[in-house]
Tab-separated table of C-alpha atoms in Angstrom:
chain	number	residue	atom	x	y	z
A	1	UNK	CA	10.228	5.823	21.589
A	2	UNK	CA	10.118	6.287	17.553
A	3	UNK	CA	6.816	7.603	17.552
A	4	UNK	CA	5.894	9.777	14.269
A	5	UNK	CA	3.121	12.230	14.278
A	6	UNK	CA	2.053	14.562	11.887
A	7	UNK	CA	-0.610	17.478	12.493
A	8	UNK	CA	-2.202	20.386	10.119
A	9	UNK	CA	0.765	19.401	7.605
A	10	UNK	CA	0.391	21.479	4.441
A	11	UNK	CA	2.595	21.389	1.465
A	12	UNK	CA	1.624	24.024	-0.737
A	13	UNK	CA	3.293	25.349	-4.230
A	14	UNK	CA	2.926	28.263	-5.162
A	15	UNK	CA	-0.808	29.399	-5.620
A	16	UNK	CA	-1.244	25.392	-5.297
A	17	UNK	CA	-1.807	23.328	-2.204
A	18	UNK	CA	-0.977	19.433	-2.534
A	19	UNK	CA	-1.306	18.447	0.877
A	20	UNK	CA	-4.570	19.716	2.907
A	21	UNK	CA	-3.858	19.441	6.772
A	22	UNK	CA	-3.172	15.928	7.459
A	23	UNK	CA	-3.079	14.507	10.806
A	24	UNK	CA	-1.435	11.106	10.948
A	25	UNK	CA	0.016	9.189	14.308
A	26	UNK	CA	2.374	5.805	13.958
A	27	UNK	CA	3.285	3.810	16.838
A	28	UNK	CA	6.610	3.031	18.049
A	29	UNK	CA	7.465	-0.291	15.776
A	30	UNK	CA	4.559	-0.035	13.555
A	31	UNK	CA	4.632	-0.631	9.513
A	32	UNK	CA	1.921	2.237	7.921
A	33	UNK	CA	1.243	2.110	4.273
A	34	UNK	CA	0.745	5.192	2.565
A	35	UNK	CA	-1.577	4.358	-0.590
A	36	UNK	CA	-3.205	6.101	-3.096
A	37	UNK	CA	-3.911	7.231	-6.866
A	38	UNK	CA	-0.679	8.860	-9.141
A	39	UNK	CA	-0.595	12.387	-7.841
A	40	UNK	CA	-2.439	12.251	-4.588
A	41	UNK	CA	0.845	13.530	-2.910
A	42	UNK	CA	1.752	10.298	-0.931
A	43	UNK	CA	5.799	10.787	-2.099
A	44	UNK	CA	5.177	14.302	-1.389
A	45	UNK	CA	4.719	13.284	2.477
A	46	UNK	CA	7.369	10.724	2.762
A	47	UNK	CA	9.871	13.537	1.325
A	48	UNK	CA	8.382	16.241	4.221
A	49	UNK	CA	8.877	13.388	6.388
A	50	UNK	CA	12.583	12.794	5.479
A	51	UNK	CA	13.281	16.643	4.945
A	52	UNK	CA	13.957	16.244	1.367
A	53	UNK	CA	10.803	18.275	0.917
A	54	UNK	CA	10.207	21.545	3.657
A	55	UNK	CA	6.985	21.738	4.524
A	56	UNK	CA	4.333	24.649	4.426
A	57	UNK	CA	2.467	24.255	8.018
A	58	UNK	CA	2.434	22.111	10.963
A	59	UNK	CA	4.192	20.001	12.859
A	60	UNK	CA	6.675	16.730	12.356
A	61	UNK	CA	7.416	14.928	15.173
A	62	UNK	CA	9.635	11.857	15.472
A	63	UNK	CA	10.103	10.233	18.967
A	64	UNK	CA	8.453	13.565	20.754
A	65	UNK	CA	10.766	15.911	18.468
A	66	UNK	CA	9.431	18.543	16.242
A	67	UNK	CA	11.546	17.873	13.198
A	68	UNK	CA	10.149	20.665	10.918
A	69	UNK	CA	13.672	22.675	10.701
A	70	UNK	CA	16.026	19.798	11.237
A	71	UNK	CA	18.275	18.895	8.165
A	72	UNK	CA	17.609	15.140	6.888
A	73	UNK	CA	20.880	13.759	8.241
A	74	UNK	CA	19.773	14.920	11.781
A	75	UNK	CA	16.017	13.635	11.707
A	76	UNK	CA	17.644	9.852	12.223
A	77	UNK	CA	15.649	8.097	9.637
A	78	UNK	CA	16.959	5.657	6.484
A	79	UNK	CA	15.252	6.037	3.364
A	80	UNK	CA	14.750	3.552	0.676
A	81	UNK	CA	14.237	4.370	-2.822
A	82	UNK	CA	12.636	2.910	-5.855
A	83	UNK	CA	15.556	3.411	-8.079
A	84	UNK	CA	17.887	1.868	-5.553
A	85	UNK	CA	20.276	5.087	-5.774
A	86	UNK	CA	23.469	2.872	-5.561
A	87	UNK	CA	26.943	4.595	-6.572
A	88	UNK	CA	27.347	2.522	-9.041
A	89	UNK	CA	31.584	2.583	-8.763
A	90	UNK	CA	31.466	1.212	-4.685
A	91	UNK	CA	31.299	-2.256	-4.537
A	92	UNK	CA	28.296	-3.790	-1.947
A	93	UNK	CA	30.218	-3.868	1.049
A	94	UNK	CA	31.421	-0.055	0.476
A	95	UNK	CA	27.847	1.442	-0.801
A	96	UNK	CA	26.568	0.138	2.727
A	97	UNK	CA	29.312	1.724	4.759
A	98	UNK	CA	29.280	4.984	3.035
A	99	UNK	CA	26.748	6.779	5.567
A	100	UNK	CA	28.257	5.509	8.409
A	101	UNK	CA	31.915	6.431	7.174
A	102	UNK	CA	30.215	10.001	6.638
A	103	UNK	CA	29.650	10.071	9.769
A	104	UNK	CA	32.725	8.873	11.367
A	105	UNK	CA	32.259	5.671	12.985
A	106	UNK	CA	34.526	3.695	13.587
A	107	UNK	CA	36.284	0.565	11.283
A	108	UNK	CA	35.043	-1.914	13.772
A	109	UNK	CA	31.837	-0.185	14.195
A	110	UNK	CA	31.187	-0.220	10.541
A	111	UNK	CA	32.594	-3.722	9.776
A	112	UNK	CA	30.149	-5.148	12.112
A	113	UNK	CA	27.009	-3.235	10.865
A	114	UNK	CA	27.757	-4.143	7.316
A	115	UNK	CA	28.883	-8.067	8.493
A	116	UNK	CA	24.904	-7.957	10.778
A	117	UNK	CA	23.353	-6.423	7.702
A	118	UNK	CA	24.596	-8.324	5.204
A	119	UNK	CA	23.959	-11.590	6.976
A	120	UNK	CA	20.203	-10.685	7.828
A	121	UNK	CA	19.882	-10.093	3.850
A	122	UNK	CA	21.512	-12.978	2.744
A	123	UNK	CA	24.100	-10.680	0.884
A	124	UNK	CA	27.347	-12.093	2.948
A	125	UNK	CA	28.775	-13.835	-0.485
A	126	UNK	CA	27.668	-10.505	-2.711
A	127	UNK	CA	29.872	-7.570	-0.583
A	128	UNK	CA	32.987	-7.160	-3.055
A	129	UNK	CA	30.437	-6.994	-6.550
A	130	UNK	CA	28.985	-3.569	-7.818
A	131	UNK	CA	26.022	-3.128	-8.968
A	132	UNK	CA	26.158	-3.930	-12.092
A	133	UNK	CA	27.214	-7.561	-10.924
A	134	UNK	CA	23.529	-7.926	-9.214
A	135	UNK	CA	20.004	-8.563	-9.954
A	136	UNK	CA	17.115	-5.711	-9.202
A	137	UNK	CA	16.256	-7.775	-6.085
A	138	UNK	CA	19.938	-7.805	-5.278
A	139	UNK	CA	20.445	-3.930	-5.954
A	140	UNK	CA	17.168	-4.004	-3.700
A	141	UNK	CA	19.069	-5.607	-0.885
A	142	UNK	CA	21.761	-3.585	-0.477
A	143	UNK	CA	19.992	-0.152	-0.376
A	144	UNK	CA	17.831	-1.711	2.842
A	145	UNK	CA	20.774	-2.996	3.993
A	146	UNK	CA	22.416	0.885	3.565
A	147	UNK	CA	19.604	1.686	5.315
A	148	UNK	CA	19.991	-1.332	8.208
A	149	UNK	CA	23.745	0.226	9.039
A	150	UNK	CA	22.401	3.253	10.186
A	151	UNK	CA	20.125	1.982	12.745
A	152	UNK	CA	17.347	4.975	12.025
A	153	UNK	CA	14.585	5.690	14.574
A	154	UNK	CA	12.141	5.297	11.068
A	155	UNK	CA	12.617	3.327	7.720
A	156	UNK	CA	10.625	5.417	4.971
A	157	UNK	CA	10.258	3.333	1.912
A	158	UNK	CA	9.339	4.993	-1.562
A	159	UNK	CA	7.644	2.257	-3.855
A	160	UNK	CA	10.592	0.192	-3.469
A	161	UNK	CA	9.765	-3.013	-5.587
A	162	UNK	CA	7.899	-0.611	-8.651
A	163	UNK	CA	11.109	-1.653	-10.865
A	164	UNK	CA	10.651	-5.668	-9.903
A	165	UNK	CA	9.215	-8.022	-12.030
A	166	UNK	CA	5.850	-9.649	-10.736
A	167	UNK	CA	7.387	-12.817	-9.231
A	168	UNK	CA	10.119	-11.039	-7.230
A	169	UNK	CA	7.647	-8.291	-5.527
A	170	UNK	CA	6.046	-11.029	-4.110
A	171	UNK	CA	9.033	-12.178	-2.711
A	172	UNK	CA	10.164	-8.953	-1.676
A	173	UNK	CA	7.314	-8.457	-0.189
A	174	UNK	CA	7.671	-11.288	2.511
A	175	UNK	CA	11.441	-10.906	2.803
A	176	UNK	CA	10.702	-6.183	3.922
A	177	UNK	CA	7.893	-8.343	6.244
A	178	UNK	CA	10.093	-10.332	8.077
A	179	UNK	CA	12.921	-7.931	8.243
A	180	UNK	CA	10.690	-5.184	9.959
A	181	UNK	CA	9.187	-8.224	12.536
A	182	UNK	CA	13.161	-8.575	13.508
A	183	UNK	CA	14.277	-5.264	13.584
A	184	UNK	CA	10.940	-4.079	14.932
A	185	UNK	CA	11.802	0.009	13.507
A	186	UNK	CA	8.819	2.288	12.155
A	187	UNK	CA	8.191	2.036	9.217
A	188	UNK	CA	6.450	4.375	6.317
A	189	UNK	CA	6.079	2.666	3.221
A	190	UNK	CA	4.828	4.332	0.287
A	191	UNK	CA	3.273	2.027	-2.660
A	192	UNK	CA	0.163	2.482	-5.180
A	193	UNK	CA	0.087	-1.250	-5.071
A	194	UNK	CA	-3.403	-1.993	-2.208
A	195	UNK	CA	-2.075	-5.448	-2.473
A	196	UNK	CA	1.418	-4.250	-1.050
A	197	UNK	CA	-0.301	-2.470	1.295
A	198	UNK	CA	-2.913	-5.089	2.879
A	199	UNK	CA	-0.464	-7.815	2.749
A	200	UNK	CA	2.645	-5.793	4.836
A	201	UNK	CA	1.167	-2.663	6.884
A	202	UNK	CA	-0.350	-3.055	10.018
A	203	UNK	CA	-2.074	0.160	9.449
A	204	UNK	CA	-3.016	1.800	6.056
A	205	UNK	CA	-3.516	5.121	5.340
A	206	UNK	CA	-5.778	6.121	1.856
A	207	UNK	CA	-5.218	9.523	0.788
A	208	UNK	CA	-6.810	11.360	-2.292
A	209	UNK	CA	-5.502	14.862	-3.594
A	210	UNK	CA	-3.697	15.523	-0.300
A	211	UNK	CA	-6.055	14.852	2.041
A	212	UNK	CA	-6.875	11.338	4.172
A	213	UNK	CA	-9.544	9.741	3.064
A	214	UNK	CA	-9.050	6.734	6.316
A	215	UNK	CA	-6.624	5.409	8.044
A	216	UNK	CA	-7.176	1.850	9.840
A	217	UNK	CA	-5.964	-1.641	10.107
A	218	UNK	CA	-6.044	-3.746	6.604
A	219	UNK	CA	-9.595	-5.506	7.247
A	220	UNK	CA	-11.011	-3.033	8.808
A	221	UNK	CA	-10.438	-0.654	5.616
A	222	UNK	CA	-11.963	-4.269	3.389
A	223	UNK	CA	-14.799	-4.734	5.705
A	224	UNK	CA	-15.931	-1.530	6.690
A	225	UNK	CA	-14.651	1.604	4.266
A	226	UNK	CA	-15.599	5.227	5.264
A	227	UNK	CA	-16.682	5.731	1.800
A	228	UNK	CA	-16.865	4.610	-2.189
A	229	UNK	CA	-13.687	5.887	-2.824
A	230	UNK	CA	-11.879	3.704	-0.142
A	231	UNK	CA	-14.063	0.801	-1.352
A	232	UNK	CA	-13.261	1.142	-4.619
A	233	UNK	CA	-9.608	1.390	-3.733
A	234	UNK	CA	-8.826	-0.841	-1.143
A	235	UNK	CA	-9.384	-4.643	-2.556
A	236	UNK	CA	-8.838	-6.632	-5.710
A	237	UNK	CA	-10.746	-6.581	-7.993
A	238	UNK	CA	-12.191	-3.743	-7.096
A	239	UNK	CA	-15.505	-3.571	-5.959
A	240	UNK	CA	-18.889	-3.564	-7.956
A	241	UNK	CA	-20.777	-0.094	-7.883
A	242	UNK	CA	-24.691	0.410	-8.737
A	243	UNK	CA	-26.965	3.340	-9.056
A	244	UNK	CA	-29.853	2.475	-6.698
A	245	UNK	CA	-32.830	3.541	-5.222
A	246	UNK	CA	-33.617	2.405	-1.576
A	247	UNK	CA	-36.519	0.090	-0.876
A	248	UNK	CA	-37.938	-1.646	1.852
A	249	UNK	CA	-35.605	-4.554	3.016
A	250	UNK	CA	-32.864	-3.430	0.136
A	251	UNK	CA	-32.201	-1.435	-3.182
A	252	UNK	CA	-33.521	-1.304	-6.898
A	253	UNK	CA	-30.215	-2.032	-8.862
A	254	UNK	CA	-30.095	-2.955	-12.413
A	255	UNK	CA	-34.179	-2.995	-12.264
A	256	UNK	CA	-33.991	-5.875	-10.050
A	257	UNK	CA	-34.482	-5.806	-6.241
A	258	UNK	CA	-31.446	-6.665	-3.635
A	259	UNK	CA	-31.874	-7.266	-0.405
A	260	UNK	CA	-29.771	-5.661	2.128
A	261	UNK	CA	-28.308	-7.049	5.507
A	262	UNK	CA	-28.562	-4.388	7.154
A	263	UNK	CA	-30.999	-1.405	5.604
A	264	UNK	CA	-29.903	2.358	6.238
A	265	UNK	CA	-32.048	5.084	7.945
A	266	UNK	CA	-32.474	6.601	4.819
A	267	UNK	CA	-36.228	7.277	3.407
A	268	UNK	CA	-37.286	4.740	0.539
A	269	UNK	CA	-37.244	6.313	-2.616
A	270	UNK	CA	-33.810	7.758	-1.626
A	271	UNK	CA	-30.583	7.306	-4.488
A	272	UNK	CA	-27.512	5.013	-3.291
A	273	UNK	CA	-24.593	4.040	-4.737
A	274	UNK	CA	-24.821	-0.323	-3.822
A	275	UNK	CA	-22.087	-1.976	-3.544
A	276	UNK	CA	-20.723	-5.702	-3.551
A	277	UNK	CA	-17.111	-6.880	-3.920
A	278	UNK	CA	-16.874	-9.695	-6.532
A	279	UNK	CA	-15.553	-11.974	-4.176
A	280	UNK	CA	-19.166	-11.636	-2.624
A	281	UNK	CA	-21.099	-13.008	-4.979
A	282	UNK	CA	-21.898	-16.726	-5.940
A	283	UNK	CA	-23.240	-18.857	-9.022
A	284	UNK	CA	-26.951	-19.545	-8.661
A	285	UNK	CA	-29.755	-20.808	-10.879
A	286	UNK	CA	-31.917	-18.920	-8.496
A	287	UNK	CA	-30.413	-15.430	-8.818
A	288	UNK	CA	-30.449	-12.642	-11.054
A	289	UNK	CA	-29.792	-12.864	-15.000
A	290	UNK	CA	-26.922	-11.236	-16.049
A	291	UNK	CA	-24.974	-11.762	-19.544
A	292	UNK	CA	-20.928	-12.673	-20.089
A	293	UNK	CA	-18.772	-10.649	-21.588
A	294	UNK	CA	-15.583	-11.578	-19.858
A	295	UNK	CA	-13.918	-14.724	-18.534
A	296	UNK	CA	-10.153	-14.429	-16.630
A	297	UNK	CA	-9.508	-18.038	-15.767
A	298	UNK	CA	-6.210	-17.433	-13.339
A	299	UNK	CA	-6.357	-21.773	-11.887
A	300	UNK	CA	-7.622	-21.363	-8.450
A	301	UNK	CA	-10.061	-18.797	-9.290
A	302	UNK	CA	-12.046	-17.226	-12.639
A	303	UNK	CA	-13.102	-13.450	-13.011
A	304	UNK	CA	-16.255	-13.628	-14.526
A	305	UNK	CA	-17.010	-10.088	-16.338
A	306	UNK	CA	-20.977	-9.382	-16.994
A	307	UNK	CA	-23.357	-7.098	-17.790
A	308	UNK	CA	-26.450	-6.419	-15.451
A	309	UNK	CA	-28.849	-4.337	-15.954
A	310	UNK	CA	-26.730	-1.946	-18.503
A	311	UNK	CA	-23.866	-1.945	-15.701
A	312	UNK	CA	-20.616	-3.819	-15.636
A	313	UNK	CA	-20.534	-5.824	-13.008
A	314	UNK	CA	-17.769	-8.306	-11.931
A	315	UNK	CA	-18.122	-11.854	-10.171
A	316	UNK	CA	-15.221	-14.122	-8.666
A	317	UNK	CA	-15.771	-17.873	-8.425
A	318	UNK	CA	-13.261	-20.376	-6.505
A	319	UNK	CA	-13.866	-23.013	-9.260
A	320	UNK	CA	-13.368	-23.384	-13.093
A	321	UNK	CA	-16.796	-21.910	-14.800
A	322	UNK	CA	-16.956	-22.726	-18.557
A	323	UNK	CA	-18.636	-19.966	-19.800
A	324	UNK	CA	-18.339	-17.954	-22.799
A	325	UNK	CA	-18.870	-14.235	-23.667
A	326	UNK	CA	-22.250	-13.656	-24.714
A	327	UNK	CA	-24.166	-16.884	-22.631
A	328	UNK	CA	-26.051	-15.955	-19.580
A	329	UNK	CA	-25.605	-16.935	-16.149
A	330	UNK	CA	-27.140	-16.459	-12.698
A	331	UNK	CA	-26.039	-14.534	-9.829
A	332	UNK	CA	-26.334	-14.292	-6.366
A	333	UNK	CA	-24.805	-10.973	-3.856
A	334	UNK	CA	-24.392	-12.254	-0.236
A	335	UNK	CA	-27.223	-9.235	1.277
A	336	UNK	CA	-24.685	-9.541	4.273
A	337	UNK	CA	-21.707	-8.304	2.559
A	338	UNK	CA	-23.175	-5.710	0.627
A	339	UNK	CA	-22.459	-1.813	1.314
A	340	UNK	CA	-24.918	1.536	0.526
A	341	UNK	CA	-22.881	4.641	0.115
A	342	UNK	CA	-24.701	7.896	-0.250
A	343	UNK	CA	-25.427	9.104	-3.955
A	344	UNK	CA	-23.799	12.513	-3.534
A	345	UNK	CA	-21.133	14.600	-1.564
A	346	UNK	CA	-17.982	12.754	-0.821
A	347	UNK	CA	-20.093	9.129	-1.310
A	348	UNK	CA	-19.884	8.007	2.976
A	349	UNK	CA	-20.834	4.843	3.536
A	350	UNK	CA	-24.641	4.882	4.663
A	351	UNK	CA	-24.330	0.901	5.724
C-alpha cells in the first residue's frame, strides 16, 4: 500500500518555525493538492516529503514506513519539478534512463520502461532530440516520463506547469489527469493555482503560514469552507466579503438588509463577515442598487465589478450585459448560497 501520512511535522529554521505540526493522511492511489499563498511553506513540505529538506519533528510515513532518516533515493518516490531539471547534453531517451541506469537495471529492463513511458506520453518519435530540440510542454513530458521509469510508490509534483503558457496548462492539466487515472500512483502536487487544484486533486489541502487551514474533497472546500480564508481562496473569482451586523432572518450589509438561508445562533446585533461568491448572484430590477465600475466580458460569461454600499463587490452573469462603468444596475444574492463567518479570531464559518 503507498499510503503517506504525516503527523506533528515541524520544519523550523533557526529561531523560525515554517511549518506548525501538520497532520496530513493520503490514500493509496489518491491525487492531494497542496495549495496556498507564496510563502505558506507548501514546497517546504513536498521537499520534507522527498528528503530534499530534513525535517524538525514528527513522523513521515510512506506505505507504513517512517521515512524521517531515509536518504531520498531510498524513500521510492519520483519527483517532478517546475524547471524540468533536464541535463541538457542527454538526448530524451537517455535523460529518462538515467535513474534507472544509476541504479543498475538492466538494458532490457530500461529499454522497456523508457519504450512504456514514452508511448503513454506520446514522446515515442521525440527520444533521440535534447532539450533544446523541444517545446516547454515537451521538456514537461519527459521529466514525468523520468519520473514514470522509476515506478515510485508516490509522484510529488512541484508547480510543474508555472513555466507554461496559459493554453498549454490547460492541456497539461488533463493530460497529469489521465496519466495518474492509468497509473493509479499517489500523488502530491504542489500548485498556487486553486484552479489546478479543483480541477485535478481528489483531495485539497489549504495551508497558510505552515499550518492547515482544511483539507477535503474539491466541492466540499467550494460549498462548505471552514473559514474566510479558505473561502476567499478556494474559487474564482474569489468570493465577495461584507462587514455585517446580524438581524433577524439575515445581515445589514452595505446598509441594506440580506436575507440568509440559513441564520446562525449568534445574538442579533452581533458583527459578521457575509459572504457570497459572484457566481451567486443574479441581475434583477427587484434587487439592491449598486453602481459599475468594472465590466470583463470573457464570451460565455461577463465579470461585472460594482460598488455597494462603499464595498467592492463582484457579480458573474452567464450572458452578455451591456453596461458601462458608472450606470447602475440591480442585484440579487441567492440567501441560499450565502455564508456568515465570524468577525474576529481566525474568521470560522458561523453558517
Amino acid at each position: 500500500m503507498s499510503t503517506l501520512t504525516l503527523r506533528g511535522v515541524t520544519k523550523t529554521f533557526g529561531a523560525s518555525t515554517v511549518i506548525h505540526g501538520v497532520d496530513i493522511d493520503i490514500a493509496d492511489g489518491e491525487f492531494v493538492a497542496l495549495v496556498g499563498p507564496s510563502g505558506c511553506g507548501k514546497s517546504t513540505l513536498l521537499r520534507m516529503i522527498a528528503g530534499l529538506e530534513a525535517i524538525s519533528g514528527g513522523e513521515i510515513a510512506i506505505g507504513g514506513r517512517v521515512v524521517n532518516d531515509l536518504l531520498p533515493k531510498a524513500r521510492d518516490i519520483a519527483m517532478v519539478f517546475q524547471n524540468y531539471a533536464l541535463y541538457p547534453h542527454m538526448t530524451v531517451r537517455q535523460n529518462m534512463a538515467f535513474s534507472m541506469r544509476l541504479r543498475r537495471a538492466s538494458k532490457a529492463e530500461i529499454e522497456r520502461r523508457v519504450s512504456d513511458a514514452a508511448r503513454i506520453l506520446g514522446l515515442e518519435a521525440l527520444l533521440d532530440r535534447h532539450p533544446r530540440q523541444l517545446s516547454g510542454g515537451q521538456r514537461q513530458r519527459v521529466a514525468m516520463g523520468r519520473a514514470i521509469v522509476r515506478d515510485p510508490k508516490v509522484f510529488l509534483f512541484d508547480e510543474p506547469l508555472s513555466n507554461l503558457d496559459a493554453k498549454l496548462r490547460v492541456q497539461m492539466r488533463a493530460e497529469i489527469r489521465l496519466l495518474h487515472r492509468r497509473l493509479n500512483t499517489t500523488t502530491v502536487y504542489v500548485t498556487h493555482d486553486q484552479v489546478e487544484a479543483m480541477t485535478m486533486a481528489d483531495k485539497i489541502v489549504v495551508l497558510r503560514d505552515g499550518r492547515v487551514e482544511q483539507a477535503g474533497a474539491p466541492l466540499d472546500l467550494y460549498d462548505a469552507p471552514a473559514n474566510q480564508f479558505v473561502a476567499g481562496f478556494i474559487g474564482s473569482p474569489a468570493m465577495n466579503f461584507l462587514p455585517s451586523v446580524l438581524q433577524p432572518g439575515g445581515v445589514l450589509a452595505a446598509g441594506v438588509h440580506l436575507p440568509l438561508g440559513r441564520v446562525p445562533a449568534a445574538a442579533a446585533g452581533t458583527a459578521v463577515v457575509y459572504g457570497i461568491r459572484p457566481e451567486h448572484v443574479a441581475l434583477d430590477p427587484a434587487g439592491i442598487e449598486a453602481e459599475v465600475t468594472g465590466v470583463e466580458p470573457t464570451g460565455a460569461e461577463t465579470l461585472l465589478v460594482t460598488r455597494l454600499g462603499g464595498q467592492d463587490f463582484t457579480c458573474l452573469v452567464h450572458d452578455r450585459v451591456h453596461v458601462r462603468p458608472g450606470e447602475k444596475i440591480h442585484l440579487r444574492p441567492d440567501p441560499a448560497k450565502a455564508h456568515v463567518f465570524a468577525a474576529s479570531g481566525a474568521g470560522g464559518r458561523l453558517t
